[in-house]
Tab-separated table of C-alpha atoms and ligand atoms in Angstrom:
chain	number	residue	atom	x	y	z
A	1	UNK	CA	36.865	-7.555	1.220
A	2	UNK	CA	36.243	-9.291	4.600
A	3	UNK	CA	33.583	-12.044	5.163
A	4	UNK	CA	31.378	-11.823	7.940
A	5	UNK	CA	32.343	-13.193	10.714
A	6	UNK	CA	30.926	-16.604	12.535
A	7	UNK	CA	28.929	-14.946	15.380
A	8	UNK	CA	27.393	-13.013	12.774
A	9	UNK	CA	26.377	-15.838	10.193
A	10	UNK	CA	25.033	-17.278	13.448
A	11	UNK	CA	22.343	-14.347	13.631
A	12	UNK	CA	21.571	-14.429	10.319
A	13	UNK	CA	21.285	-18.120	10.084
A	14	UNK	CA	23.198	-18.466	6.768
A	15	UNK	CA	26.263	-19.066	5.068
A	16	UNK	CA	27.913	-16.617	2.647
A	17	UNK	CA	30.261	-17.603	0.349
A	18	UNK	CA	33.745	-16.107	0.675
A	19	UNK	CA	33.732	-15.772	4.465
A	20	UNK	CA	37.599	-15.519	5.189
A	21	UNK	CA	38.826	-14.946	8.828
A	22	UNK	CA	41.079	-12.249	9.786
A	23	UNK	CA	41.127	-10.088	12.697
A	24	UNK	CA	39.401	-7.072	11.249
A	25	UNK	CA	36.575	-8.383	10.931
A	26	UNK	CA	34.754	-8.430	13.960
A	27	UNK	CA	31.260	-7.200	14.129
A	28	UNK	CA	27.608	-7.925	14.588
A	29	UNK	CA	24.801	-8.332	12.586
A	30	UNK	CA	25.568	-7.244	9.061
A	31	UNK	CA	22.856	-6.361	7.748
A	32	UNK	CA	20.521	-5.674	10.098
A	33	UNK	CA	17.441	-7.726	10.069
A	34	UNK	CA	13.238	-6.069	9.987
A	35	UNK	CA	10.656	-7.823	10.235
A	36	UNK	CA	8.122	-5.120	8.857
A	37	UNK	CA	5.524	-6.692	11.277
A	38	UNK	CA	7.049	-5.904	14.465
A	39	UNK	CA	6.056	-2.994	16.774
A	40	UNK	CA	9.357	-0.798	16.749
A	41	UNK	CA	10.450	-1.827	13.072
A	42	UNK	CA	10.363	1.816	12.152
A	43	UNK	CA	12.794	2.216	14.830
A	44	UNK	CA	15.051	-0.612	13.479
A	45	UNK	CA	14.862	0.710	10.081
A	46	UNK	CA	15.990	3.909	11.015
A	47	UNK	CA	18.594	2.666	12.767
A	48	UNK	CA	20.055	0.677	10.385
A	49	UNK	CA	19.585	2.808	7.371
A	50	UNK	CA	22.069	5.548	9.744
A	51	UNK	CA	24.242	2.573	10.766
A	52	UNK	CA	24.795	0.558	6.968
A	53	UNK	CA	22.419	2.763	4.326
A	54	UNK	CA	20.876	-0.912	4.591
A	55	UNK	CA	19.088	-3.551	5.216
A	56	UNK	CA	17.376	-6.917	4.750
A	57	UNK	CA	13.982	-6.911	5.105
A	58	UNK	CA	11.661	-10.398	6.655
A	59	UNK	CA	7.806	-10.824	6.406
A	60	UNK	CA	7.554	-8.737	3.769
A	61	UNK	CA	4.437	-9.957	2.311
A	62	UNK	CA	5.796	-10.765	-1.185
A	63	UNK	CA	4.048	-13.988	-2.270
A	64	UNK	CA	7.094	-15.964	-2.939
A	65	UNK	CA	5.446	-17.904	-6.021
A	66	UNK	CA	5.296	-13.723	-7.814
A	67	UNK	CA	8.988	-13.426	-7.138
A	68	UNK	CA	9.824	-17.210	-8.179
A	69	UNK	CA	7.643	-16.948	-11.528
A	70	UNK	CA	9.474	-13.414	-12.577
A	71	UNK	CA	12.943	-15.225	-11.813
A	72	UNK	CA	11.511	-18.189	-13.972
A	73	UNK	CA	10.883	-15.866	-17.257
A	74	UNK	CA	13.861	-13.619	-16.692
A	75	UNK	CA	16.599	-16.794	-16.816
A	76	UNK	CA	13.933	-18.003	-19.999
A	77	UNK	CA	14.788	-14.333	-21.232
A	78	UNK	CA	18.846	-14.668	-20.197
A	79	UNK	CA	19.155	-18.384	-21.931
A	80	UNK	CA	17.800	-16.988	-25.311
A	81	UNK	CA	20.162	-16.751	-28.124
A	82	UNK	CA	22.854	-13.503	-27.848
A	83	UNK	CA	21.114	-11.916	-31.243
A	84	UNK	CA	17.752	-12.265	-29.876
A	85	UNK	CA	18.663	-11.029	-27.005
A	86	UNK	CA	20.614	-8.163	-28.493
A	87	UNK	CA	17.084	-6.819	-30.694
A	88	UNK	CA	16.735	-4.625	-27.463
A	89	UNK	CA	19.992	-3.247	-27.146
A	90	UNK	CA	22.089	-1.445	-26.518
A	91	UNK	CA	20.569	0.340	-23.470
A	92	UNK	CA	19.247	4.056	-23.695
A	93	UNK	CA	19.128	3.542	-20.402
A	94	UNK	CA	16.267	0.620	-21.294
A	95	UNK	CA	16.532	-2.544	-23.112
A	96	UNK	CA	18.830	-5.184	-22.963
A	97	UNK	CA	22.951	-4.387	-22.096
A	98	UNK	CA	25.786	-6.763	-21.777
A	99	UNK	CA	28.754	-6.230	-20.015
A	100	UNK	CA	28.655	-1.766	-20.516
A	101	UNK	CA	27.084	-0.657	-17.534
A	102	UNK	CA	26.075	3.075	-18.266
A	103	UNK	CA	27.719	4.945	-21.046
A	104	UNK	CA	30.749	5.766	-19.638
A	105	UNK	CA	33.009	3.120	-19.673
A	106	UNK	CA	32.293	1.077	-16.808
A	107	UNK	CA	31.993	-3.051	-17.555
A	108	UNK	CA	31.284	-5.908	-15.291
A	109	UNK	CA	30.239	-9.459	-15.751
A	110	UNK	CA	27.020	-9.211	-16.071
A	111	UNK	CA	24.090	-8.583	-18.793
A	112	UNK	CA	20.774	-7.124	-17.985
A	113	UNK	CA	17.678	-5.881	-18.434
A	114	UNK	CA	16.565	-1.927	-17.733
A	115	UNK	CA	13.117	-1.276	-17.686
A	116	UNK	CA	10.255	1.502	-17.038
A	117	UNK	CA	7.927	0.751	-14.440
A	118	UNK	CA	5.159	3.485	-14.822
A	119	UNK	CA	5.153	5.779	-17.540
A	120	UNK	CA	5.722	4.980	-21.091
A	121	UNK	CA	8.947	6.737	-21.171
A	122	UNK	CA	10.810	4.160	-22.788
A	123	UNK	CA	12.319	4.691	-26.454
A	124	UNK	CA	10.216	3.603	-29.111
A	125	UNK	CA	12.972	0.615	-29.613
A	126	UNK	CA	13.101	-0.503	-26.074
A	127	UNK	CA	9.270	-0.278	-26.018
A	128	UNK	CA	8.882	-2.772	-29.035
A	129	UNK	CA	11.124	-5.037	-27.909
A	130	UNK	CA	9.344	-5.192	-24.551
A	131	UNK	CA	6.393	-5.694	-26.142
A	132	UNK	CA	7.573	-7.828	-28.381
A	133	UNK	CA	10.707	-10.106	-27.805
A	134	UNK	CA	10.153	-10.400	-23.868
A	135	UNK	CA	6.443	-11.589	-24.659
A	136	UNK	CA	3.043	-11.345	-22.635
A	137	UNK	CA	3.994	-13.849	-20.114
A	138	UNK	CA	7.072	-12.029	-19.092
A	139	UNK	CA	5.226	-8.988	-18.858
A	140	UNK	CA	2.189	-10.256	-16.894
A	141	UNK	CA	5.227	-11.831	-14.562
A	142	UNK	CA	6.725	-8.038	-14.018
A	143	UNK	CA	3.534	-6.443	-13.555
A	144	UNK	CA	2.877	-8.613	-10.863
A	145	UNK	CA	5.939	-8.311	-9.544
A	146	UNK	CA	6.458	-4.891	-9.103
A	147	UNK	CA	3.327	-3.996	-8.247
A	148	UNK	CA	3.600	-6.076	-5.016
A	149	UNK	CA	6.991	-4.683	-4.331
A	150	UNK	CA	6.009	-1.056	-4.389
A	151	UNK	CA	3.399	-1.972	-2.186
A	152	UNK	CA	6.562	-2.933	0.150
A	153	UNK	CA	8.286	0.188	-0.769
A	154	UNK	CA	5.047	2.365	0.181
A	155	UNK	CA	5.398	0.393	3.725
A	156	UNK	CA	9.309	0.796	4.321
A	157	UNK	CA	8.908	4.841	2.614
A	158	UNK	CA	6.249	4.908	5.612
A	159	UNK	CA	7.897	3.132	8.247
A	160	UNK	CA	11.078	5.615	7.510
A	161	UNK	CA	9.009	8.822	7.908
A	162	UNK	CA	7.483	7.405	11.324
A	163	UNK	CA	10.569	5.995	12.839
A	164	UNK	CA	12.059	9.952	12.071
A	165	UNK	CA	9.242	11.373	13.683
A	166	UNK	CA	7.508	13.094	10.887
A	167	UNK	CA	3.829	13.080	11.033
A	168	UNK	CA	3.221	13.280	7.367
A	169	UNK	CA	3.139	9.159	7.209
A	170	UNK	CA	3.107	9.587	3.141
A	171	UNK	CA	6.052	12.277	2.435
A	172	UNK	CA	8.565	10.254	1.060
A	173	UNK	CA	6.087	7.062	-0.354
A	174	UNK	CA	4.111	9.513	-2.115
A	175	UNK	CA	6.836	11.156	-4.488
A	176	UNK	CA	8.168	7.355	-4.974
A	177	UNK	CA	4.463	6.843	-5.604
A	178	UNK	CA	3.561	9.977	-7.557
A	179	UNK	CA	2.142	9.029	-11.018
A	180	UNK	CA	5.038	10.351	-12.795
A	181	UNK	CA	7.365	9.044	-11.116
A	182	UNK	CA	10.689	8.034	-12.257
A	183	UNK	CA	10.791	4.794	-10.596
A	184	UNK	CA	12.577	1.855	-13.161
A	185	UNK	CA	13.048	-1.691	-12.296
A	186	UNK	CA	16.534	-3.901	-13.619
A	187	UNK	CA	17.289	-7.657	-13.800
A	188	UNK	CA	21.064	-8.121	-13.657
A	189	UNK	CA	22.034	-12.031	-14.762
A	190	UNK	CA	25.610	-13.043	-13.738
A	191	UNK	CA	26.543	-16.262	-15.395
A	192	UNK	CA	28.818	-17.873	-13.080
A	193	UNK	CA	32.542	-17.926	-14.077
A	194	UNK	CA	32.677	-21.520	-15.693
A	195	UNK	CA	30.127	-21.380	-18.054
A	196	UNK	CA	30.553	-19.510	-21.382
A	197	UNK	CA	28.720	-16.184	-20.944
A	198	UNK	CA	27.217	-14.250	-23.259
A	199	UNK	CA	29.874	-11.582	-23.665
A	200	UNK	CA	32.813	-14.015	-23.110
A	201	UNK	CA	33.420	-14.929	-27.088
A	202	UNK	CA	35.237	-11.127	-27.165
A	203	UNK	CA	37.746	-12.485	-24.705
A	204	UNK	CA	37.616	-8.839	-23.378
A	205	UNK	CA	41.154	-8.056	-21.849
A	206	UNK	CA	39.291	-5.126	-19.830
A	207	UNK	CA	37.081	-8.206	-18.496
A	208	UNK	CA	40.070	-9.240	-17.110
A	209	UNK	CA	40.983	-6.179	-15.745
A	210	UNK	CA	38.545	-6.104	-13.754
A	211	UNK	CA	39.397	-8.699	-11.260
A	212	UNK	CA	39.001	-8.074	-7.521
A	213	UNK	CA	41.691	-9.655	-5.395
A	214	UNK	CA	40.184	-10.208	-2.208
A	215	UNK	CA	43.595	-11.581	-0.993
A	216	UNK	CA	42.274	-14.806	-0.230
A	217	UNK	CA	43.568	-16.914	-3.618
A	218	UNK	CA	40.305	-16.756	-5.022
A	219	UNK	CA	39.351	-15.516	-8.294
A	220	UNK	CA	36.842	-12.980	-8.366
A	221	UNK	CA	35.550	-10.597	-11.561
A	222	UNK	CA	33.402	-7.593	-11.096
A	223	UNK	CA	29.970	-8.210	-11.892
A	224	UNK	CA	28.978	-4.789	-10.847
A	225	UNK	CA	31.284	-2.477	-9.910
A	226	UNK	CA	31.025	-0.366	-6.462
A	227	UNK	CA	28.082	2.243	-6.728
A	228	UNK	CA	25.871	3.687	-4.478
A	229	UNK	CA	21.866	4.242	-6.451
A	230	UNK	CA	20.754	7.896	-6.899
A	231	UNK	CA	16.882	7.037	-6.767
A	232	UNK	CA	15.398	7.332	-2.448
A	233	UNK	CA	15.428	3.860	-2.334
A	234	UNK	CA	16.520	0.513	-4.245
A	235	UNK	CA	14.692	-3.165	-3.007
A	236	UNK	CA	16.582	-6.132	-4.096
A	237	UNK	CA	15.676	-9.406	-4.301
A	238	UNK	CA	18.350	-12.492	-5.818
A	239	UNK	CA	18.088	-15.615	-6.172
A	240	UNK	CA	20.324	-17.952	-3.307
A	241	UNK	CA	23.799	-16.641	-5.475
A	242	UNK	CA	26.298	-15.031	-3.277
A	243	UNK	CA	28.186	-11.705	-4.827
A	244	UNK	CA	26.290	-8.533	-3.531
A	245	UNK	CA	29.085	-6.629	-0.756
A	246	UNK	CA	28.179	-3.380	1.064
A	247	UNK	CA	30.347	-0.968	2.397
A	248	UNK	CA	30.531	-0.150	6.048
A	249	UNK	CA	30.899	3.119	7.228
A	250	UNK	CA	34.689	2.252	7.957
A	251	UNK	CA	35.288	1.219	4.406
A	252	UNK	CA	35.319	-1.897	5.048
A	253	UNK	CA	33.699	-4.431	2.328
A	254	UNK	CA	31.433	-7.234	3.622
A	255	UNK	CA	29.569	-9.939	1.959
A	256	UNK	CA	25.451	-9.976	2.533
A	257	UNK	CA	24.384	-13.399	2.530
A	258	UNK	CA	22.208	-14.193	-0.260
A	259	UNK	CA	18.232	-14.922	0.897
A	260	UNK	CA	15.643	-15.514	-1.739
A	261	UNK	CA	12.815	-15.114	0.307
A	262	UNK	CA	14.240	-11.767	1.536
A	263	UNK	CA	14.197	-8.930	0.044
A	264	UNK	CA	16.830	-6.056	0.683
A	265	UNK	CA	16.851	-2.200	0.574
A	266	UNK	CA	19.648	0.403	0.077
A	267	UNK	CA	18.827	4.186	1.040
A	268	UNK	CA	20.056	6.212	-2.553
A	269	UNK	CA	21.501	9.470	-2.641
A	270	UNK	CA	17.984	10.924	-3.139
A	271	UNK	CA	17.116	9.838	0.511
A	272	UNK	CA	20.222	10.862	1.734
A	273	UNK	CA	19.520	14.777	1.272
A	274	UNK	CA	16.079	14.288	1.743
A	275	UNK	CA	16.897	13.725	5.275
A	276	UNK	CA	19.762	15.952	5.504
A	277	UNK	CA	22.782	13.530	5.062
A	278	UNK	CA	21.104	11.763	8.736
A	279	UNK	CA	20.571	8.360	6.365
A	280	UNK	CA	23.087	8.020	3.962
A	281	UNK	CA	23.286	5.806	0.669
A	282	UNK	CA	25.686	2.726	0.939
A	283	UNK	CA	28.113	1.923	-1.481
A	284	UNK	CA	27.631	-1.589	-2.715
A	285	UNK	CA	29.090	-3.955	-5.833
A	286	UNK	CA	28.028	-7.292	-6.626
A	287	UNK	CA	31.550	-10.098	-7.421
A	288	UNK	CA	31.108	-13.268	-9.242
A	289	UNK	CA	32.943	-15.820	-7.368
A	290	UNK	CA	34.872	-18.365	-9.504
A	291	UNK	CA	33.397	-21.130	-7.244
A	292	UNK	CA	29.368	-19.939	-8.298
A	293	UNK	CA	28.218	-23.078	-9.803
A	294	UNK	CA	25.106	-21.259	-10.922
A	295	UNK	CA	24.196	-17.717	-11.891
A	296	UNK	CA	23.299	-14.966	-9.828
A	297	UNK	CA	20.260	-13.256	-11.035
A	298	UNK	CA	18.686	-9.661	-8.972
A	299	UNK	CA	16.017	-7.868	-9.425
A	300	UNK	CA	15.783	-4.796	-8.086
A	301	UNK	CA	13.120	-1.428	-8.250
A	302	UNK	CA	14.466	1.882	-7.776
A	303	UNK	CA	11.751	4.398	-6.142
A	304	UNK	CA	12.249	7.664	-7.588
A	305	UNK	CA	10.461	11.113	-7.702
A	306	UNK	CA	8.993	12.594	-10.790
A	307	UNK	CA	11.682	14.378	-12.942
A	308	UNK	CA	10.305	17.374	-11.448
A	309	UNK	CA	10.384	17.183	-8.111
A	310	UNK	CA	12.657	19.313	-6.385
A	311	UNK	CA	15.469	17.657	-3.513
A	312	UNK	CA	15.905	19.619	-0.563
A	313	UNK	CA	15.919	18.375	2.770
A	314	UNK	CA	12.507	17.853	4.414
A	315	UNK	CA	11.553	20.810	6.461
A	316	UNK	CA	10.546	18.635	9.480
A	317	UNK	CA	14.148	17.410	9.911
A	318	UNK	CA	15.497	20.708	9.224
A	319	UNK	CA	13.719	22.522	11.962
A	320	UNK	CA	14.642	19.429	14.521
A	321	UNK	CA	17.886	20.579	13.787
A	322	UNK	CA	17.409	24.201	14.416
A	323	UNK	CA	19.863	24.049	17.375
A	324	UNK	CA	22.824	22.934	15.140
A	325	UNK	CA	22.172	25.474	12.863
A	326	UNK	CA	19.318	23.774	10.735
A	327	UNK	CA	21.157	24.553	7.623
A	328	UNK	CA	21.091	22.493	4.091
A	329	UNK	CA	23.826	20.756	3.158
A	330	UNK	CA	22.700	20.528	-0.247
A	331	UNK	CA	22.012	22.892	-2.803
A	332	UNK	CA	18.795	22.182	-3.987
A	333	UNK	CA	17.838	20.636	-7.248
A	334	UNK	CA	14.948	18.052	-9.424
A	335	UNK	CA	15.155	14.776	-9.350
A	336	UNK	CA	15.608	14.908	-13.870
A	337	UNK	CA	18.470	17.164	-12.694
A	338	UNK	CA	20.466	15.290	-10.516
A	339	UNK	CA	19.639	12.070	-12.673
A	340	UNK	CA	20.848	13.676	-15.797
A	341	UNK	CA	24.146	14.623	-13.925
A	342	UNK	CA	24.811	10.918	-12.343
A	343	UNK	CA	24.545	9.183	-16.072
A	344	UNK	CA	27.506	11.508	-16.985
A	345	UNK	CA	29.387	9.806	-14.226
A	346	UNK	CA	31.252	6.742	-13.743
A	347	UNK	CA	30.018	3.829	-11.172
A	348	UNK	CA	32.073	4.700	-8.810
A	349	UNK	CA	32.056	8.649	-8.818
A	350	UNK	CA	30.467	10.552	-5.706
A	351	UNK	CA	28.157	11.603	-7.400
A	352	UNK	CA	26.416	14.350	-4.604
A	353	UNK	CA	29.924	15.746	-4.150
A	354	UNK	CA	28.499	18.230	-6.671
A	355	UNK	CA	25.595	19.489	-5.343
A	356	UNK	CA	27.156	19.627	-1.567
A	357	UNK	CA	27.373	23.052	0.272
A	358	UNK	CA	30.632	23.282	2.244
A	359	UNK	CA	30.098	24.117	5.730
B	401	LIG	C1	27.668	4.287	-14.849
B	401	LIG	C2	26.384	4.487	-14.698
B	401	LIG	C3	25.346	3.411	-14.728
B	401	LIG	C4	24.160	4.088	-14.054
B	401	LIG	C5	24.270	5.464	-14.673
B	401	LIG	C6	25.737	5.795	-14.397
B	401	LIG	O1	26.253	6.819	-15.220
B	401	LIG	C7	25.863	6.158	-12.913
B	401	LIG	C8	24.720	5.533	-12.062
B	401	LIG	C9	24.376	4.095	-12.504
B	401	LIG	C10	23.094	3.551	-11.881
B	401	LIG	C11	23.299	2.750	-10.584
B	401	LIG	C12	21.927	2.315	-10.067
B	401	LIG	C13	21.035	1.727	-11.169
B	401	LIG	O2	21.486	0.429	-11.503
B	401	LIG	C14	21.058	2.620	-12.431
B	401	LIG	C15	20.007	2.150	-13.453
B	401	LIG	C16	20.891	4.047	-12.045
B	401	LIG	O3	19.859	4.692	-12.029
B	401	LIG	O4	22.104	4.594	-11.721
B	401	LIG	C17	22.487	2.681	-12.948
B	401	LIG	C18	22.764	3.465	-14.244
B	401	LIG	C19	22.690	2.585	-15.500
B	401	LIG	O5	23.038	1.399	-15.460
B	401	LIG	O6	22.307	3.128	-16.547
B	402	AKG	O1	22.727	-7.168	-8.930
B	402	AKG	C1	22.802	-6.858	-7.755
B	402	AKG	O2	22.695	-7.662	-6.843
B	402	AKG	C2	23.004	-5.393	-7.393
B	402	AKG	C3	23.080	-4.529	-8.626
B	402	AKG	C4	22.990	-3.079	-8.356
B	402	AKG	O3	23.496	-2.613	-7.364
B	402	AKG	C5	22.289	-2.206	-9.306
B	402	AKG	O4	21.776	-2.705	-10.326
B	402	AKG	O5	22.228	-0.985	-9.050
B	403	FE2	FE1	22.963	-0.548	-7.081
């Protein structure tokens, strides 16, 4: 992993934990900063979703009290006893999971929670412990929470169709947007290092195994191991906890500053063919650091089509690109499809390699 270097910090106006010098790591303005009310910041989205698959985004019009009183009920939620906690797990994908992350084998350091946003398409289990355990307050809290922020993923699912030239404003917000849509919504809790978490009475040797040796003497464990999202697109917000890394397009690894009154977005795989591989998804993993004092909690939607919506790239980009050929390079397939193939797959598996059409 490299930290980002000074000049850089200097943009961004912040600090990251972990920043380590070496001579590799010179370059500018990770991530790229949009302030969604400026004149070209369809431009600048574009640009940086080609350039990092990311970006952080600035006057988003989040009330910061909706994304401060959601944080407030989720560490309630994360402080509660393991066995209450545990009535809605394990995951299947929804409810409460500690430590598995998916069901095949991966672990990190972290426990979360997995839940639907629109349709009632939760298992009767994860559904009564929703409406039960988590309690009316912490629902009211998420309802107002992610309603706001798909009213920011509407704007930056607009703002990418403009800044790639396609008239039809509403293409990509309106499958995210559709009222079946897949969309689901997670709050990943990191207890830092130090304290006793949740998981940590198993000892768990594979816990172990999972440390990341960034070469710099520190101690590191996985919280969430490298990944890039399936869904179009996936808007983060943390609290002021270092961890989350993105990969550049070099392979190297570098640390995003942590910004709670920020919010961040990764393009998924989903938005990747959609555009015909011109924005592609970034491969990202979240470390705990063993000097976190306090816990890292995220909270992040994933806008997703309805099951059946069928992924092919979107005609307007295709025929821009009728003088290379204007071919897919993607077999086509639905949304339930390509979702029900990347839960058979580990973290860290490429998970499009499958449905790619070689040239
Ligand atoms: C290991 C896995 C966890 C995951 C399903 C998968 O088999 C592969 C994709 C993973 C991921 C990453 C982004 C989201 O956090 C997530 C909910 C998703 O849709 O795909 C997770 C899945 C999960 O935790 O169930
Ligand atoms: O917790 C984070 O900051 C990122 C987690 C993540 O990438 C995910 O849940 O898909
Ligand atoms: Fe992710």
């Amino acid at each position: 992993m490299v930290g980002l270097p000074k000049s850089a910090l200097d943009h961004l106006g912040a600090s990251p934990i972990g920043t380590r010098k070496s001579p590799t790591n010179s370059f500018d303005g990770v991530p790229d900063v949009v302030d969604l009310s400026a004149a070209d910041a369809c431009f600048r989205i574009v640009r940086a979703c080609e350039e990092y698959g990311f970006f952080k985004v600035v006057k988003h019009g989040v009330p910061p009290e909706v994304s401060a009183r959601l944080e407030e009920e989720a560490f309630g939620f994360f402080g509660l006893p393991q066995d209450v906690k545990e009535e809605g797990g394990p995951p299947d994908p929804f409810g409460y999971g500690t430590r598995m992350i998916g069901l095949n084998g991966d672990v990190g350091w972290v426990e979360f929670l997995l839940l639907p946003t629109d349709r009632g398409n939760a298992s009767e289990k994860a559904n009564s412990f929703f409406h039960g355990c988590l309690g009316e307050s912490f629902r009211r809290a998420m309802e107002e929470y992610t309603a706001r922020v798909k009213e920011l993923t509407v704007e930056v699912l607009e703002l990418i169709a403009e800044g790639l030239g396609i008239k039809e404003r509403d293409v990509l917000s309106s499958m995210a947007m559709d009222e079946r849509n897949d969309g689901c919504f997670r709050m990943n809790h990191y207890p830092p290092l130090k304290s006793k978490a949740p998981h940590e009475h198993s000892e768990s040797d594979t816990m172990l195994g999972s440390t990341m040796n960034t070469g710099d003497g520190r101690r590191n464990l996985v919280g969430f191991g490298e990944h890039t999202d399936p869904q179009i697109i996936s808007v983060l917000r943390s609290n002021d906890t270092a961890g989350l890394e993105i990969r550049l397009r070099d392979g190297r690894w570098v640390s995003v500053p942590s910004d709670q009154s920020s919010f961040f977005v990764c393009v998924g795989d989903t938005l990747q063919v959609l555009t015909n591989g011109r924005l592609r998804s970034v491969k990202h993993r979240v470390l705990v650091h063993d000097v976190n004092e306090r816990a890292r909690l995220s909270m992040i939607y994933f806008g997703s089509p309805a099951r059946d919506k069928k992924i092919s790239p979107l005609p307007w980009l295709l025929k821009s690109e009728e003088e290379q050929g204007g071919k897919s390079m993607y077999k086509e397939f639905t949304w339930g499809e390509y979702k029900d193939s990347a839960y058979k797959t580990n973290l860290s598996h490429d998970r499009l390699s499958l449905f790619e059409i070689s040239p």
